[in-house]
mmCIF file of C-alpha atoms in Angstrom:
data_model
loop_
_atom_site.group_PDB
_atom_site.id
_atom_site.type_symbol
_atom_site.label_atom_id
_atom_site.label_comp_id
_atom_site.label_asym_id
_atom_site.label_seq_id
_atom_site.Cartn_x
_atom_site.Cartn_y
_atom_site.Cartn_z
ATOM 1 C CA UNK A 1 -0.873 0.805 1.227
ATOM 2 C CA UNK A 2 1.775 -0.556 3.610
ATOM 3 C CA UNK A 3 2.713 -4.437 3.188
ATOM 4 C CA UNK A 4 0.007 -4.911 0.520
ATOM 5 C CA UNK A 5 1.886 -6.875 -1.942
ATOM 6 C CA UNK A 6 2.135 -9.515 0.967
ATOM 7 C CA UNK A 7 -1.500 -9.492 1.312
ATOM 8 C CA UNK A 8 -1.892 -9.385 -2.581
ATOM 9 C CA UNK A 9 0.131 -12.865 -2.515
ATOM 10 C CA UNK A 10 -1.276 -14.723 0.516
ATOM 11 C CA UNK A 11 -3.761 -17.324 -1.092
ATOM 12 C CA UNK A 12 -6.576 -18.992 1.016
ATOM 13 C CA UNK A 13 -6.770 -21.955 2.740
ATOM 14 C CA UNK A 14 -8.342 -25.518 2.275
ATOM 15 C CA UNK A 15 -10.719 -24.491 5.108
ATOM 16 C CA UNK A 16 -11.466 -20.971 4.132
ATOM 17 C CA UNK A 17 -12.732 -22.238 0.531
ATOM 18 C CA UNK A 18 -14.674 -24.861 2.284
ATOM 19 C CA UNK A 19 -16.455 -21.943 4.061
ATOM 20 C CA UNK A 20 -16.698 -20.040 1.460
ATOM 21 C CA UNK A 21 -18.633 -22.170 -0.725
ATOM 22 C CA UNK A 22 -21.586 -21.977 1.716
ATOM 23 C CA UNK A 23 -22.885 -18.608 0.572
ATOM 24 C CA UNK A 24 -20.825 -17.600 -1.889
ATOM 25 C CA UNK A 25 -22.923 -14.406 -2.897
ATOM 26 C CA UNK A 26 -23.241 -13.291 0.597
ATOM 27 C CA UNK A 27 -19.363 -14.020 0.614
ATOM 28 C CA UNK A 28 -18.293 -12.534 -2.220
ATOM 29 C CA UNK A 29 -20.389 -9.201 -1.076
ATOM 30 C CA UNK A 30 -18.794 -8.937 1.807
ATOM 31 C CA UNK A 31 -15.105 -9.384 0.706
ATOM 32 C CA UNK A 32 -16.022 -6.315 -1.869
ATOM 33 C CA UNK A 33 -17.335 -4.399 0.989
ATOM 34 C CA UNK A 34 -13.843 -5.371 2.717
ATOM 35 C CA UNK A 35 -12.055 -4.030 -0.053
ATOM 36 C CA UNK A 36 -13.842 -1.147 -0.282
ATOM 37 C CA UNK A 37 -13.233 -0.342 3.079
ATOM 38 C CA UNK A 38 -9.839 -0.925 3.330
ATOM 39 C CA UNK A 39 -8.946 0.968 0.596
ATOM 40 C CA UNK A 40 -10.916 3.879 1.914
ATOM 41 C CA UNK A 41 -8.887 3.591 4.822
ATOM 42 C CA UNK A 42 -5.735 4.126 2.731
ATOM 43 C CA UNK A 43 -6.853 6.406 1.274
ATOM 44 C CA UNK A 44 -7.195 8.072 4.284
ATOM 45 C CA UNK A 45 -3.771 7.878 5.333
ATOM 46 C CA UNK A 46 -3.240 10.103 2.416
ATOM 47 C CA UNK A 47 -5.933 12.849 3.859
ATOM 48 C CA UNK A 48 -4.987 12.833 6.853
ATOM 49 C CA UNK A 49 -1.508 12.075 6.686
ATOM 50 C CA UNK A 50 -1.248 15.605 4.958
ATOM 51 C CA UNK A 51 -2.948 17.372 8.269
ATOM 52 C CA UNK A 52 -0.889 15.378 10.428
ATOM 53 C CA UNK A 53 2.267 16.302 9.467
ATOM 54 C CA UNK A 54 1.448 19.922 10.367
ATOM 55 C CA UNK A 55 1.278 19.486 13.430
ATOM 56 C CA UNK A 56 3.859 16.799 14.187
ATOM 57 C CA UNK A 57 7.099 15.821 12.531
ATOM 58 C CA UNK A 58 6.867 12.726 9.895
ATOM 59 C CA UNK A 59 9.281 11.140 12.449
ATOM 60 C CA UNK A 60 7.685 11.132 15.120
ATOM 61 C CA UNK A 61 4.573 10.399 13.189
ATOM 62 C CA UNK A 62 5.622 7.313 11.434
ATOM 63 C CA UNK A 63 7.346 5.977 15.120
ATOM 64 C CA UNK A 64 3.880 6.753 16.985
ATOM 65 C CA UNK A 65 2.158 4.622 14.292
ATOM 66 C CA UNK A 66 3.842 1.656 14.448
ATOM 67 C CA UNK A 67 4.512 1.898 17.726
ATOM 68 C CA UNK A 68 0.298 2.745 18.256
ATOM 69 C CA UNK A 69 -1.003 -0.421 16.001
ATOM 70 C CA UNK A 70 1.892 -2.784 17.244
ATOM 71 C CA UNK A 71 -0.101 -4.763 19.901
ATOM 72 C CA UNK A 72 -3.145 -4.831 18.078
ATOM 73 C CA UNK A 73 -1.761 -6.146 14.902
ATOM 74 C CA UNK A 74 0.520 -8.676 16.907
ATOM 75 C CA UNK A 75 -2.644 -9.765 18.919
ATOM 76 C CA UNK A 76 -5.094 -10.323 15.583
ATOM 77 C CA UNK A 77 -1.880 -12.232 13.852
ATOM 78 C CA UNK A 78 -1.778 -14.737 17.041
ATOM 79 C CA UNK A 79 -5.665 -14.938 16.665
ATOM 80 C CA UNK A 80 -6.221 -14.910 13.265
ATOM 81 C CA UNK A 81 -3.158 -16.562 11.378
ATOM 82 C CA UNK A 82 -1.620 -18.608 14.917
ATOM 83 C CA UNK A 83 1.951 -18.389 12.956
ATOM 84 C CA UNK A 84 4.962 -20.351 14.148
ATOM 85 C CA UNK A 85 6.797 -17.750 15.611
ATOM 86 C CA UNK A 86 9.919 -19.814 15.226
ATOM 87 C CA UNK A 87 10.128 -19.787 11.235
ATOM 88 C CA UNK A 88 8.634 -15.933 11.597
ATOM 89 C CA UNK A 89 11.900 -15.005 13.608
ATOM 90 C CA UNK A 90 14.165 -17.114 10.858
ATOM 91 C CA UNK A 91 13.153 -14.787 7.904
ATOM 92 C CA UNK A 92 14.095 -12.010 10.181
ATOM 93 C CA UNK A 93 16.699 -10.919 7.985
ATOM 94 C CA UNK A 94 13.920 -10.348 4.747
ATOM 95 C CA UNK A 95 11.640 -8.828 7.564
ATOM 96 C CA UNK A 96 14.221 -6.412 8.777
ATOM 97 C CA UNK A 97 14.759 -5.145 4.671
ATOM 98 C CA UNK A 98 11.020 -5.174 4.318
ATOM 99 C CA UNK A 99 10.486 -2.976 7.561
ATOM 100 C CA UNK A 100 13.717 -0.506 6.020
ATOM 101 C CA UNK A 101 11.823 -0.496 2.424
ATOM 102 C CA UNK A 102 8.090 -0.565 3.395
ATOM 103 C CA UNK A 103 7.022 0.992 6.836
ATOM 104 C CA UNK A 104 9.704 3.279 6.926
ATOM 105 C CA UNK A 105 11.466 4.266 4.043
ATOM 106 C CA UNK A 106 8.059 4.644 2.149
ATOM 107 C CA UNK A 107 6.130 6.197 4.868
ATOM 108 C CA UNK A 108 8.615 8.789 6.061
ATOM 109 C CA UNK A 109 9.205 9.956 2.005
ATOM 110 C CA UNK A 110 5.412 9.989 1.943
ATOM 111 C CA UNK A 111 4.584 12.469 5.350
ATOM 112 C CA UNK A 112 7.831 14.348 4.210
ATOM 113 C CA UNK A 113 5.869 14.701 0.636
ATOM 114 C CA UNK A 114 2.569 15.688 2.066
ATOM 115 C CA UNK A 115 4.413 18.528 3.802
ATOM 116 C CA UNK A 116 4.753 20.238 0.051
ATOM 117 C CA UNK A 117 2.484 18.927 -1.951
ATOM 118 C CA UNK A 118 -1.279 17.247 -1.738
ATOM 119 C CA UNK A 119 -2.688 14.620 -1.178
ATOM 120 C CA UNK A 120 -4.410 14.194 -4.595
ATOM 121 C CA UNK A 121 -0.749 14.813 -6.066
ATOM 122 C CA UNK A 122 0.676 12.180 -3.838
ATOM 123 C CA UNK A 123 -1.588 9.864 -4.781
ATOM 124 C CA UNK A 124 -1.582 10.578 -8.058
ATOM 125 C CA UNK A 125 1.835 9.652 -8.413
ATOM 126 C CA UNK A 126 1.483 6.655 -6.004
ATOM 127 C CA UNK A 127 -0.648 5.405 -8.765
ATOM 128 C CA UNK A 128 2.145 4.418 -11.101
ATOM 129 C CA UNK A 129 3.422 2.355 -8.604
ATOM 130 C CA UNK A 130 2.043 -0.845 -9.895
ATOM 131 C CA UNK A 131 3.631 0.152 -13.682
ATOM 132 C CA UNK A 132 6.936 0.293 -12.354
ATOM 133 C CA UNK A 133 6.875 -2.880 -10.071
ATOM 134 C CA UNK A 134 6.114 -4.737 -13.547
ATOM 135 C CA UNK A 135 9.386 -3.045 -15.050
ATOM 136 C CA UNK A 136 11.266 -3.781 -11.713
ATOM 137 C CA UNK A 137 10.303 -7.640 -11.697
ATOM 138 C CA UNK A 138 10.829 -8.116 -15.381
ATOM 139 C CA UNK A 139 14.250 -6.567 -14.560
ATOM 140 C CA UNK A 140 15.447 -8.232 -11.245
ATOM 141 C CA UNK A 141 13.062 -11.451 -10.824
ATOM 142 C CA UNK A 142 13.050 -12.313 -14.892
ATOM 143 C CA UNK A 143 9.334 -11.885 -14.898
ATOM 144 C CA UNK A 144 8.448 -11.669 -19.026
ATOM 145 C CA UNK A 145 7.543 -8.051 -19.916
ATOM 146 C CA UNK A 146 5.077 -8.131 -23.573
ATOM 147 C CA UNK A 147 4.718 -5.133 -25.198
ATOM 148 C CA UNK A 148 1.429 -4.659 -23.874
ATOM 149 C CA UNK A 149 3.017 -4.008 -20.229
ATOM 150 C CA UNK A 150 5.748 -2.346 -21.848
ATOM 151 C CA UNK A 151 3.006 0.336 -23.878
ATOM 152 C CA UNK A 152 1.261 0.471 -20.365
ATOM 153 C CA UNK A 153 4.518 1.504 -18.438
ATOM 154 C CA UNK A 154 5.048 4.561 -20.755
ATOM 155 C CA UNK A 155 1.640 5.267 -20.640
ATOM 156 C CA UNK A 156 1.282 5.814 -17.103
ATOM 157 C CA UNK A 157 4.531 7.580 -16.375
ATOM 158 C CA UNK A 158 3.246 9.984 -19.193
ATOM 159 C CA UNK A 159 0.052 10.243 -17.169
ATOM 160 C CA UNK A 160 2.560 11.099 -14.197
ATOM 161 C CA UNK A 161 4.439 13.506 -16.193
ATOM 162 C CA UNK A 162 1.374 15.141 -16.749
ATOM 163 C CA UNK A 163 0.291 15.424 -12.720
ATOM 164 C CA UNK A 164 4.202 16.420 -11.700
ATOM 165 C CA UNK A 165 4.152 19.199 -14.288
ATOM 166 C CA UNK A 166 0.496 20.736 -13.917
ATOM 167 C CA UNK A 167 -0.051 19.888 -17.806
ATOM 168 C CA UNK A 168 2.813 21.769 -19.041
ATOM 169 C CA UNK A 169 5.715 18.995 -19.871
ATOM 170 C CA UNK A 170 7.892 21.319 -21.350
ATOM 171 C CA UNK A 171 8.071 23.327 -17.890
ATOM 172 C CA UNK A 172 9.970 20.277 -16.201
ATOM 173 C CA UNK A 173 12.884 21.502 -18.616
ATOM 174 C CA UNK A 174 12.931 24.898 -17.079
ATOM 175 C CA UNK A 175 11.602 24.904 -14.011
ATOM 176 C CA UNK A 176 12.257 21.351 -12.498
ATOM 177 C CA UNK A 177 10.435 18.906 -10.145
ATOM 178 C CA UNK A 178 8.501 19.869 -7.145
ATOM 179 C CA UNK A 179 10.298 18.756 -4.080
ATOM 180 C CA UNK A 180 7.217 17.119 -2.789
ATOM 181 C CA UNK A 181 6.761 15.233 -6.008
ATOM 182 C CA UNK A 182 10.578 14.243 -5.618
ATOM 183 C CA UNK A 183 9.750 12.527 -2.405
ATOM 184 C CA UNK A 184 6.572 11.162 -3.580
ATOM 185 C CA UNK A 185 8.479 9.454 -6.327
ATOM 186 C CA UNK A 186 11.327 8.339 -4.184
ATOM 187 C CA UNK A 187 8.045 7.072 -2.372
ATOM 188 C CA UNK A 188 7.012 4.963 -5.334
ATOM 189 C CA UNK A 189 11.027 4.025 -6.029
ATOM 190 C CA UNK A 190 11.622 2.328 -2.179
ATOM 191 C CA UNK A 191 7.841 0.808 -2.311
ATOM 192 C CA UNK A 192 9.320 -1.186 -5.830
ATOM 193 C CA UNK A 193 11.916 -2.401 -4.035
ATOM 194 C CA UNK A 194 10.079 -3.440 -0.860
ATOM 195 C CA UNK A 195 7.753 -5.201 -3.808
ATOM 196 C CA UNK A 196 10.671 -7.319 -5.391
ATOM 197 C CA UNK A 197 12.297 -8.220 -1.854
ATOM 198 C CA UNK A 198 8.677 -9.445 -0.759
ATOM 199 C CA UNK A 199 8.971 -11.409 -3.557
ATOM 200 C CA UNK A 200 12.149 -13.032 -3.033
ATOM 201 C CA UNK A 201 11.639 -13.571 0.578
ATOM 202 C CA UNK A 202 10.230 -16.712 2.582
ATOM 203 C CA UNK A 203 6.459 -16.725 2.817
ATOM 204 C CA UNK A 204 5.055 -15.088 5.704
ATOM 205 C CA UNK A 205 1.076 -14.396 7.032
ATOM 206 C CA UNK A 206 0.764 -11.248 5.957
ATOM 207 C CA UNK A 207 -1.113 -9.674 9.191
ATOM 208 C CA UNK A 208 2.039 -11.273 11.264
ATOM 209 C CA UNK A 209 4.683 -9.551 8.704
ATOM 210 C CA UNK A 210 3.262 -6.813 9.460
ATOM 211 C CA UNK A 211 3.071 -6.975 12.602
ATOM 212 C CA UNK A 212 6.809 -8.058 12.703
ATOM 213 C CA UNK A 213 8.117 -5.008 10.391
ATOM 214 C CA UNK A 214 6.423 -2.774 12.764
ATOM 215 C CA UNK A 215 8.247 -3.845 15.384
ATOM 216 C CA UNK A 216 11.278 -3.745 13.441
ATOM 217 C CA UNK A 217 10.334 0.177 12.713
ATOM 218 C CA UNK A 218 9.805 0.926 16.198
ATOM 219 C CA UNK A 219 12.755 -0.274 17.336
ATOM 220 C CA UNK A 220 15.119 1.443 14.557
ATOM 221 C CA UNK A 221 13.488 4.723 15.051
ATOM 222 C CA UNK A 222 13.323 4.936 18.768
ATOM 223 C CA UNK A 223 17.413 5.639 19.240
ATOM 224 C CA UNK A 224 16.976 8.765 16.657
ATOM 225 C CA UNK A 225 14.340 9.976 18.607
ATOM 226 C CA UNK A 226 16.627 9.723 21.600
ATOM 227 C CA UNK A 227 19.518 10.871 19.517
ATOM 228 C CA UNK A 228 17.022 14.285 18.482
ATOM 229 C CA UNK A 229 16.086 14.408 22.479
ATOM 230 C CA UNK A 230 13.417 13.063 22.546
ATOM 231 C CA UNK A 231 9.758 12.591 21.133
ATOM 232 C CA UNK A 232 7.676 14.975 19.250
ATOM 233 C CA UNK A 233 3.953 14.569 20.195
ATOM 234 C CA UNK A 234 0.970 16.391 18.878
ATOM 235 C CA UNK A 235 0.376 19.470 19.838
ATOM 236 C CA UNK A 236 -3.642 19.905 19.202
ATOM 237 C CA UNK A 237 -6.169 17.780 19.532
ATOM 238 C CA UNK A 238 -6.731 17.499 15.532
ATOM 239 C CA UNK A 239 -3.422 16.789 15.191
ATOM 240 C CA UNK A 240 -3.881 13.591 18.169
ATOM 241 C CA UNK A 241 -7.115 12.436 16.424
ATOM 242 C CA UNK A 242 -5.416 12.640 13.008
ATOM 243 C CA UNK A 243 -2.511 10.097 14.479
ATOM 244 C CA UNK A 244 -4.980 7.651 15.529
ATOM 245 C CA UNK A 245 -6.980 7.253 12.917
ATOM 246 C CA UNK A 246 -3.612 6.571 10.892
ATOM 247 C CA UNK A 247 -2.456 4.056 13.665
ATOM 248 C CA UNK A 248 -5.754 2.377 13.556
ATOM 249 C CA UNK A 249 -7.218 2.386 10.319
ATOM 250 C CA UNK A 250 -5.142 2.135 7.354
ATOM 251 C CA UNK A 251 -2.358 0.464 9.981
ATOM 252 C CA UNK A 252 -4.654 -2.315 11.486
ATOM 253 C CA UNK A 253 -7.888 -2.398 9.988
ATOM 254 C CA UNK A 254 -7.298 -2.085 6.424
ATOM 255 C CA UNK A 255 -5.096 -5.429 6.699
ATOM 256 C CA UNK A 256 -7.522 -7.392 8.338
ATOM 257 C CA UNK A 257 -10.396 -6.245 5.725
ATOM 258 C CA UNK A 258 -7.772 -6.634 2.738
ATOM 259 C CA UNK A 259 -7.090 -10.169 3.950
ATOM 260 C CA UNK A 260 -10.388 -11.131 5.524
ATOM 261 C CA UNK A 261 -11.444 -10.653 1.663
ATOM 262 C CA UNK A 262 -8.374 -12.615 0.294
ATOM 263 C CA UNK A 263 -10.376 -16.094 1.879
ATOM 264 C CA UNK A 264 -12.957 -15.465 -0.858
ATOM 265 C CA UNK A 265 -11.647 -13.488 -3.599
ATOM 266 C CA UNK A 266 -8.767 -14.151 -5.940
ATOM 267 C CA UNK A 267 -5.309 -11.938 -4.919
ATOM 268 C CA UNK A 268 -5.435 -10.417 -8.869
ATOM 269 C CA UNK A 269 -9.001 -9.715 -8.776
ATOM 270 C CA UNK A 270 -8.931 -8.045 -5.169
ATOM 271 C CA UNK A 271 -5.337 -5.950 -6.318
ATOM 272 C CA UNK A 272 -7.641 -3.889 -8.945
ATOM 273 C CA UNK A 273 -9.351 -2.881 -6.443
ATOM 274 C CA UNK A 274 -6.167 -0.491 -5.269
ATOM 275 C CA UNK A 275 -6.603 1.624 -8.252
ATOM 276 C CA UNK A 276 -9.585 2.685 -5.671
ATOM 277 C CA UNK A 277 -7.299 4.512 -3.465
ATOM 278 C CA UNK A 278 -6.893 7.218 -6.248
ATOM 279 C CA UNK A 279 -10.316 7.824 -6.271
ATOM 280 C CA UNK A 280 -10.863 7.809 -2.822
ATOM 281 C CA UNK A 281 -8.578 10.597 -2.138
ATOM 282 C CA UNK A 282 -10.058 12.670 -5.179
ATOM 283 C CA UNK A 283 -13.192 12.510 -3.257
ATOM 284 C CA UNK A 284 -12.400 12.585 0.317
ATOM 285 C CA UNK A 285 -10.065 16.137 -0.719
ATOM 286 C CA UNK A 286 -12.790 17.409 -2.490
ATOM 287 C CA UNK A 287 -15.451 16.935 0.585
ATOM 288 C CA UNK A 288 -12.771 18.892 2.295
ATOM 289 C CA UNK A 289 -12.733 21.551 0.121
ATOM 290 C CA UNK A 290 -9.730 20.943 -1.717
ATOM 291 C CA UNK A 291 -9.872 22.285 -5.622
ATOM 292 C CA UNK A 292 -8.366 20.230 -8.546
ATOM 293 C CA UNK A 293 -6.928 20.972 -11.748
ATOM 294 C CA UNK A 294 -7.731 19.220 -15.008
ATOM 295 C CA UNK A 295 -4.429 18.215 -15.579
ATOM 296 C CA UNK A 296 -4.333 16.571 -12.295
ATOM 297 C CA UNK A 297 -7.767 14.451 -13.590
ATOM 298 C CA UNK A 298 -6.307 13.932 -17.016
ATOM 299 C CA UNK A 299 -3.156 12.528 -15.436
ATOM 300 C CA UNK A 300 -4.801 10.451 -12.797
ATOM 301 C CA UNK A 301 -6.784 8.645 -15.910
ATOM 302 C CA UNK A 302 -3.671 8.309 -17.824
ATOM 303 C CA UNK A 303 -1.938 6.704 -15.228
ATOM 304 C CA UNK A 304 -4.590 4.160 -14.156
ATOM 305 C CA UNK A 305 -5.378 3.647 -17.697
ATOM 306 C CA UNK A 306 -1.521 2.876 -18.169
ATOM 307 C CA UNK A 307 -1.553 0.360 -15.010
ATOM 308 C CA UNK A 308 -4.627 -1.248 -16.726
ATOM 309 C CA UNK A 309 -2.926 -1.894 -19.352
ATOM 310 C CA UNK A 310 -0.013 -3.387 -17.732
ATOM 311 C CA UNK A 311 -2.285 -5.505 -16.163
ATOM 312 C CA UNK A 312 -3.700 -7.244 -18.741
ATOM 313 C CA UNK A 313 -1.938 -9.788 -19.754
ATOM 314 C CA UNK A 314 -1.768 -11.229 -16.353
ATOM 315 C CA UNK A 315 -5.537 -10.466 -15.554
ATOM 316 C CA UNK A 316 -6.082 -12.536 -18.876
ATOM 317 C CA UNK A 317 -3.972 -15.319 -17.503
ATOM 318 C CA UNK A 318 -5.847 -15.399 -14.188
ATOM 319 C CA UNK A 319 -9.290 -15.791 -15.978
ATOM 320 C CA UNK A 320 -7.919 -18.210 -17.928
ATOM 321 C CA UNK A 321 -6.859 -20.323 -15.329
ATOM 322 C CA UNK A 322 -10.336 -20.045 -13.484
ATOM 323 C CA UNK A 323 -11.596 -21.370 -16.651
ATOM 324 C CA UNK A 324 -9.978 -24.986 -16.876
ATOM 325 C CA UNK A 325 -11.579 -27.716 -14.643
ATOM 326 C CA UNK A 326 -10.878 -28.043 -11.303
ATOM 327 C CA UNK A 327 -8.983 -31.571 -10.470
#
């Protein structure tokens, strides 16, 4: 879900609403369909993140990643979005932060995760994410927190509670956190903060952020791997196909489909649609063979319900404002 609270800002332009209005139905389908899939895709990185990382190191994995989707991504930002390089390379600063938060410190705590816990788990917890970026903004950005958001916030994290500790609260007394669910949480912790700096940082394209912060990533991480003697590769071919469907789906494609469907569809509308990734990996994990637990269900439904929740007032605000008259 790299970089998606870029993509969940970007609005679209004078032109692309123009377009739009042509077929709107046939529009609007196809942005759903391009939510859909990119979400799948993330998903994904979830699946097969969590084969991946037996086979290589999340090092190595999250360098050959970024270092994999880098040209494409730069090459569909100079097609798609034509930025002004010149202003891109001003924020760089906010970009370099961004690349720390997002495409590293969040990917490397989530393939360090995945090598003790599931992928379910992981993105069960993932799932409060959007719970605790409310309480982060209404703390550091002054955003108003109602006690609606407030009731969802506790809601989901009890929904959490419930995945971390198999259904047994109490347990967490005695027996303590996983360590994968430690990471995964650190996971959702540095993604928060990559959230609020996004925030607070000039306005990018979100394709050519991207495509930036990767470059930022590649270039931090390649003097450790020097520094550890060099690069891990793959060492089967699973583990090889594995990498490049993470370089190339949820890296590349899942941006372009997320934003290709931001020309048509409102950002707040299109962000529910994230809530999808859960469910994704529920399903994918169980075509794999993968067994769940009730609490693990229970707890995934608390913690979307609790995001839901948190949600509303500002999903009531947005249909509000498509309400009033256009002038």
């Amino acid at each position: 879900m790299e970089s998606v609270e870029q993509g969940l800002t970007a609005q679209p332009s004078d032109a692309a609403e123009v377009r739009a209005a042509g077929h709107p139905r046939r529009k609007r389908t196809v942005a759903v369909l391009s939510l859909l899939g990119a979400t799948l895709f993330w998903a994904g990185n979830y699946v097969v993140g969590a084969d991946a990382v037996h086979s290589i190191d999340p090092l190595s994995l999250v360098f050959l990643r970024w270092a994999i989707a880098l040209v494409p991504l730069l090459l569909i930002a100079q097609l798609v979005e034509r930025p002004s390089w010149r202003a891109v390379l001003a924020a760089w600063p906010w970009l370099l932060a961004l690349s720390v938060c997002g495409l590293l410190g969040y990917n490397l705590l989530l393939y360090f995760a995945l090598e003790h816990t599931d992928a379910f788990n992981a993105s069960l917890i993932n799932a409060f994410n959007p719970a605790l970026i409310t309480l982060a903004a209404a703390v550091f950005l002054r955003e108003r927190l109602t006690p609606l958001a407030v009731a969802g916030v506790v809601t989901a994290l009890a929904g959490v509670l419930i995945v971390i500790s198999g259904g047994d609260v109490g347990r967490l007394a005695t027996a303590g956190f996983g360590t994968g669910e430690v990471l995964m949480v650190g996971a959702v912790v540095v993604w928060t903060a990559y959230t609020v700096v996004g925030r607070l940082a000039p306005k990018v394209p979100p394709i050519t952020a991207t495509a930036v912060q990767a470059a930022v990533a590649v270039a931090l991480l390649a003097p450790v791997h020097l520094a550890r003697g060099g690069l891990a590769l793959p060492a089967t071919d699973s583990g090889w196909a594995s990498l490049l469907f993470i370089a190339f789906f949820p890296s590349v494609l899942s941006y372009v489909l997320w934003n290709r469907a931001l020309t048509v569809l409102p950002a707040g509308g299109a962000g529910v649609f994230l809530n999808l990734i859960t469910v994704f990996t529920a399903v994918l994990t169980m075509l794999a063979g993968s067994v769940h637990t009730a609490a693990q269900f229970v707890g995934g439904a608390i913690v979307v319900g609790g995001v839901v929740l948190t949600n509303a007032p500002a999903f009531r605000r947005q249909q509000r404002g498509r309400q009033l008259p256009r002038r």
